[in-house]
Coordinates of C-alpha atoms in Angstrom, one line a residue:
M300 CA -57.7 169.6 -151.1
K301 CA -57.2 167.8 -154.4
E302 CA -53.8 168.9 -155.7
I303 CA -54.1 167.8 -159.1
R304 CA -56.9 169.2 -161.7
K305 CA -58.4 167.2 -164.7
L306 CA -57.7 168.6 -167.7
P307 CA -59.2 167.9 -171.2
A308 CA -57.2 166.5 -174.1
S309 CA -57.2 169.8 -175.9
A310 CA -54.9 171.4 -172.9
G311 CA -51.9 169.5 -174.3
A312 CA -51.9 171.9 -177.6
Q313 CA -52.5 174.7 -175.3
W314 CA -49.2 174.0 -173.8
L315 CA -47.2 174.3 -176.7
L316 CA -49.1 177.4 -177.6
D317 CA -48.3 178.7 -174.0
T318 CA -44.6 178.0 -174.5
F319 CA -44.5 179.9 -178.1
S320 CA -46.3 183.1 -176.6
L321 CA -44.1 183.1 -173.7
Y322 CA -40.8 182.8 -176.0
R323 CA -42.0 185.4 -177.9
R324 CA -42.5 187.8 -175.3
A325 CA -39.0 187.7 -174.2
P326 CA -36.7 185.9 -176.7
L327 CA -33.7 188.1 -175.9
Q328 CA -34.0 187.2 -172.1
L329 CA -34.4 183.8 -172.8
A330 CA -31.7 183.3 -175.1
R331 CA -29.3 185.3 -172.7
I332 CA -30.2 182.8 -169.8
G333 CA -29.6 180.0 -172.5
L334 CA -26.3 181.3 -173.6
T335 CA -25.3 181.7 -169.6
W336 CA -26.2 178.0 -168.9
L337 CA -24.4 177.1 -172.1
L338 CA -20.9 179.0 -171.0
V339 CA -21.2 177.6 -167.4
S340 CA -21.5 173.8 -168.8
W341 CA -18.7 174.9 -171.1
V342 CA -16.4 176.0 -167.9
V343 CA -17.2 173.0 -165.9
T344 CA -16.3 170.8 -168.8
L345 CA -13.0 172.6 -169.2
L346 CA -12.3 172.2 -165.7
S347 CA -13.1 168.5 -165.7
T348 CA -10.6 168.1 -168.5
L349 CA -7.9 170.2 -166.8
I350 CA -8.0 168.9 -163.4
P351 CA -6.2 165.6 -162.7
G352 CA -7.1 162.9 -160.2
A353 CA -10.1 162.5 -157.9
A354 CA -10.6 166.4 -158.3
G355 CA -11.2 165.9 -161.8
M356 CA -13.5 163.2 -161.3
A357 CA -15.2 165.2 -158.9
V358 CA -15.8 168.0 -161.2
Q359 CA -17.0 165.8 -163.9
L360 CA -19.6 164.5 -161.4
M361 CA -20.3 168.0 -161.0
T362 CA -21.2 168.3 -164.6
L363 CA -24.3 165.7 -164.1
A364 CA -25.7 167.9 -161.2
I365 CA -25.5 171.2 -163.1
S366 CA -28.5 170.3 -165.7
P367 CA -31.2 169.8 -163.1
I368 CA -30.0 173.0 -161.6
M369 CA -29.9 175.1 -164.7
F370 CA -33.3 173.8 -165.9
G371 CA -34.8 174.9 -162.1
G372 CA -33.6 178.4 -162.6
M373 CA -34.8 178.7 -166.4
L374 CA -38.1 177.6 -165.1
Y375 CA -38.2 180.2 -162.5
A376 CA -37.0 182.5 -165.2
V377 CA -39.9 181.5 -167.3
G378 CA -42.4 182.2 -164.3
E379 CA -40.7 185.7 -163.8
I380 CA -41.6 186.5 -167.5
D381 CA -44.9 185.1 -167.4
E382 CA -45.6 187.3 -164.3
G383 CA -44.5 190.6 -166.3
R384 CA -41.2 190.9 -164.7
P385 CA -38.0 190.4 -166.4
G386 CA -36.0 186.8 -166.8
L387 CA -32.2 187.5 -165.5
A388 CA -29.5 185.1 -165.9
S389 CA -28.9 185.2 -162.3
H390 CA -32.3 183.5 -162.0
L391 CA -30.3 180.4 -163.0
L392 CA -28.9 180.5 -159.4
Q393 CA -32.6 180.7 -157.8
P394 CA -32.6 177.1 -156.8
I395 CA -29.5 177.1 -154.9
R396 CA -30.9 180.5 -153.1
D397 CA -34.0 178.7 -152.1
H398 CA -32.3 175.4 -151.1
R399 CA -34.0 173.5 -154.1
V400 CA -31.1 171.7 -155.2
S401 CA -31.2 168.1 -153.8
H402 CA -34.8 168.2 -154.3
L403 CA -33.9 168.6 -158.3
L404 CA -31.5 165.9 -158.0
V405 CA -33.5 163.4 -157.0
P406 CA -34.7 162.4 -160.7
L407 CA -31.1 162.1 -161.4
A408 CA -30.4 159.6 -158.2
I409 CA -33.7 157.6 -159.5
Q410 CA -32.4 157.5 -163.1
V411 CA -29.0 156.0 -161.8
L412 CA -30.8 153.3 -159.3
A413 CA -33.3 152.4 -162.2
V414 CA -30.3 151.8 -164.5
L415 CA -28.4 149.6 -162.0
L416 CA -31.7 147.7 -161.2
L417 CA -32.6 147.0 -165.1
G418 CA -28.9 145.9 -165.4
A419 CA -29.2 143.4 -162.4
L420 CA -32.7 142.1 -163.9
L421 CA -31.4 141.6 -167.2
F422 CA -28.4 139.6 -165.5
M423 CA -30.9 137.5 -163.5
M424 CA -33.2 136.8 -166.8
I425 CA -30.3 135.7 -169.3
G426 CA -27.5 134.7 -166.9
R427 CA -23.9 134.6 -167.6
E428 CA -24.3 132.5 -170.4
G429 CA -26.8 135.1 -172.2
F430 CA -24.4 137.8 -171.4
T431 CA -21.4 136.0 -173.2
A432 CA -23.6 135.0 -176.2
F433 CA -24.8 138.6 -176.4
S434 CA -21.2 140.1 -176.5
E435 CA -20.2 137.4 -178.9
V436 CA -23.0 138.7 -181.1
M437 CA -22.1 142.1 -180.9
T438 CA -18.6 141.5 -181.9
K439 CA -19.3 139.5 -185.1
M440 CA -21.8 142.0 -186.1
E441 CA -19.0 144.8 -185.4
E442 CA -16.7 142.7 -187.5
I443 CA -19.3 142.4 -190.5
S444 CA -19.8 146.0 -190.4
R445 CA -16.2 147.0 -190.4
S446 CA -15.6 144.8 -193.4
G447 CA -18.4 146.8 -195.5
Q448 CA -20.3 143.3 -196.0
Q449 CA -24.3 143.3 -195.9
I450 CA -25.5 141.1 -193.0
K451 CA -28.1 138.5 -194.9
P452 CA -31.2 137.8 -193.2
D453 CA -30.4 134.0 -192.9
D454 CA -26.9 135.1 -191.4
A455 CA -28.5 137.5 -188.7
A456 CA -30.8 134.4 -187.8
A457 CA -27.9 132.3 -187.2
L458 CA -26.1 134.8 -185.1
V459 CA -28.9 135.5 -182.7
A460 CA -30.1 131.5 -182.6
N461 CA -28.1 131.3 -179.3
L462 CA -29.6 134.5 -177.7
P463 CA -32.4 134.4 -175.4
A464 CA -34.6 136.6 -177.4
K465 CA -37.8 136.0 -175.6
R466 CA -36.3 136.9 -172.3
I467 CA -34.5 140.0 -174.0
A468 CA -37.5 141.1 -175.5
L469 CA -39.4 141.1 -172.2
W470 CA -36.5 143.0 -170.5
M471 CA -36.7 145.4 -173.1
L472 CA -40.3 145.9 -172.7
L473 CA -40.0 146.6 -169.2
V474 CA -37.1 149.1 -170.0
F475 CA -39.6 150.8 -172.3
L476 CA -42.3 150.8 -169.5
S477 CA -39.9 152.0 -167.0
A478 CA -38.5 154.8 -169.3
V479 CA -42.1 155.9 -170.0
A480 CA -42.9 155.7 -166.1
L481 CA -39.9 158.0 -165.2
S482 CA -40.5 160.5 -168.2
L483 CA -44.1 161.2 -166.8
A484 CA -42.8 161.2 -163.4
M485 CA -39.9 164.0 -164.3
F486 CA -42.1 166.1 -166.5
T487 CA -43.4 168.7 -164.1
Q488 CA -41.4 167.5 -161.0
P489 CA -38.9 170.6 -161.4
A490 CA -41.8 173.2 -161.4
L491 CA -43.3 171.2 -158.5
V492 CA -39.9 171.6 -156.4
V493 CA -39.0 175.3 -157.8
F494 CA -42.6 176.7 -157.4
D495 CA -44.6 174.7 -154.8
K496 CA -41.7 173.8 -152.8
Q497 CA -42.7 170.1 -152.9
S498 CA -40.2 167.5 -151.8
G499 CA -38.1 166.0 -154.4
M500 CA -39.9 162.5 -154.3
H501 CA -43.3 163.9 -153.5
A502 CA -43.0 166.0 -156.7
L503 CA -42.1 162.9 -158.5
R504 CA -45.1 161.1 -157.4
L505 CA -47.3 164.2 -158.0
S506 CA -46.2 164.8 -161.7
L507 CA -46.6 160.8 -162.3
Q508 CA -50.2 161.1 -160.9
G509 CA -51.0 164.1 -162.5
C510 CA -49.6 162.8 -165.9
I511 CA -51.6 159.6 -165.9
E512 CA -54.8 161.2 -164.9
N513 CA -54.3 163.7 -167.6
I514 CA -53.1 161.1 -170.1
G515 CA -54.9 162.3 -172.9
A516 CA -53.6 165.8 -172.7
M517 CA -49.9 164.2 -172.6
I518 CA -50.6 162.3 -175.4
V519 CA -51.8 165.3 -177.5
F520 CA -48.8 167.2 -176.3
A521 CA -46.4 164.4 -177.5
V522 CA -47.8 164.0 -180.6
L523 CA -47.8 168.0 -181.6
G524 CA -44.6 168.5 -180.2
L525 CA -43.1 165.4 -182.2
I526 CA -44.7 167.5 -185.2
A527 CA -43.2 170.6 -184.1
A528 CA -39.8 169.0 -183.3
F529 CA -39.7 167.5 -186.7
C530 CA -40.2 170.9 -188.6
I531 CA -37.8 172.6 -186.0
Y532 CA -35.1 170.0 -187.0
I533 CA -35.8 170.5 -190.5
L534 CA -34.7 173.9 -190.3
F535 CA -32.1 173.0 -187.7
V536 CA -30.4 170.9 -190.2
I537 CA -30.5 173.6 -192.7
V538 CA -28.8 176.1 -190.4
I539 CA -26.1 173.3 -189.6
Q540 CA -25.5 172.7 -193.0
I541 CA -25.2 176.2 -193.9
A542 CA -22.7 176.8 -190.4
M543 CA -20.9 173.8 -191.8
L544 CA -20.0 175.2 -195.1
I545 CA -19.0 178.3 -193.9
G546 CA -17.2 177.8 -190.8
G547 CA -16.6 174.1 -190.9
P548 CA -17.6 171.1 -188.3
L549 CA -16.4 173.3 -185.4
A550 CA -18.5 176.4 -186.1
A551 CA -21.8 173.6 -187.0
A552 CA -21.2 172.3 -183.6
F553 CA -20.9 175.6 -181.8
I554 CA -24.2 176.7 -183.7
A555 CA -25.9 173.5 -182.8
Q556 CA -25.1 174.2 -179.2
L557 CA -26.2 177.8 -179.6
V558 CA -29.4 176.7 -181.0
L559 CA -30.4 174.1 -178.4
T560 CA -29.6 176.2 -175.3
T561 CA -31.1 179.6 -176.4
V562 CA -34.4 178.1 -178.4
L563 CA -35.0 174.8 -177.8
M564 CA -34.5 174.4 -174.2
P565 CA -36.4 177.5 -173.1
L566 CA -39.4 176.2 -175.7
Y567 CA -39.4 172.9 -173.8
V568 CA -39.1 174.5 -170.3
G569 CA -42.0 177.0 -171.3
A570 CA -44.2 173.8 -171.9
V571 CA -43.2 172.1 -168.5
Y572 CA -44.3 175.5 -167.0
A573 CA -47.4 175.7 -168.7
A574 CA -48.4 172.0 -168.1
W575 CA -47.5 172.6 -164.2
K576 CA -49.4 175.8 -164.2
Q577 CA -52.7 174.4 -165.3
M578 CA -52.2 170.5 -164.3
F579 CA -51.6 171.4 -160.3
V580 CA -53.6 173.5 -157.8
H581 CA -50.6 175.9 -156.5
R582 CA -50.0 177.0 -152.9
G583 CA -47.9 180.2 -153.9
S584 CA -49.0 183.3 -155.3
R585 CA -49.3 181.8 -159.2
A586 CA -53.0 180.9 -159.3
A587 CA -53.5 178.1 -161.8
P588 CA -55.6 179.6 -165.0
P589 CA -59.3 178.0 -165.5
I590 CA -59.5 174.6 -166.9
P591 CA -60.0 174.7 -170.5
T592 CA -63.5 173.8 -171.5
T593 CA -64.6 172.3 -175.1
P594 CA -67.7 173.8 -176.5
T595 CA -70.9 172.6 -175.9
T596 CA -73.7 172.8 -178.4
P597 CA -76.9 174.5 -177.3
T598 CA -79.9 172.3 -176.1
S599 CA -83.5 173.2 -177.5
S600 CA -84.6 174.5 -174.1
D601 CA -81.3 176.9 -174.4
I602 CA -82.6 178.0 -177.5
F603 CA -86.2 178.7 -176.5
H604 CA -84.6 180.3 -173.5
A605 CA -82.5 183.0 -175.5

C-alpha cells in the first residue's frame, strides 16, 4: 500500500486554514501548553548556568533535546484537540511515554552531521589558504564597520580579490540545497514518529519523499505562510514596542518569548499536523481526510444528462 498521497497545490492553503481553525477551537489549551514549554526551557537553561563543570555541560546539551520532545508533545496535544478531546500540558511528555524520544532526536543528529560535513567540504574546496584569506577579509570588514566608515565598492572588490569566490559560491549553493532538503525531510517527520510510530530515519525519508511528490502544495504553503508570517510580524513588532515602552527591554523579551510559544509555535505545529494528516495514509485510528479536489466544469453531455 502506498503511504504517500498525491495532493493538489491548493492543499497548501488548506493546511493554513486548518491550523487557524484548530487554534480557534482551543486557544487557551494551546497557550497553556506553550507556556509550560516555555517554563521548562527556562528551568533547564537556568540549571545549565548554575551547575558548574561537566554536569553543567550535560544540562546545556539537554536543552538541545528539549525542543524536539516538546514539539512532539504539542503535536500529540493538537491531535487530541482535533479528535474532540482536551489538550493538556501533560501531553508534552507523551513522546517519553510512547518511547519516541530517540526517533524525534534523529533530525537533530542529522543537522549536526550535515554541519560537520559541510564544514569539511568547505575546507576541501578552498584549503587552508582560502580560510586564512577569508578570516583576514572578515577582520578588515569588522574594523571598517567599527570605525563607522562606509565600504566603497572598489574597496570591497579589493578585499575579496584574493578569495576563491567561485568555489565559495558553489559551496553556498550546496548549503542552500542541503538546507532545503533538510527542511522538507523534517517538516512532517515528528508527526510520522508520534502518530504513525515510524522510526526516525524512515520518517525523514517519508517526509522528504512526500514533500517532493507534493511540491506544488509545499510551494503554496510556503508562499502563503510567508505572507501570513509578515502580517503577524507587523503585529508582533507593535506589541513588542508597546511592551518596551511600558516595561523596558526585559518586558519586551518576555512578551516576545510568550507570543512565540503560545501563539506562533502552536500555529506552526497545527500546520505540520494538517499536512501530515492529508499527505500520508495512516496506520492508526486517525483516518486521513479526503483529498481536496479542484472543481471541474461540466461537459455538454453532463448538462444534457441533467
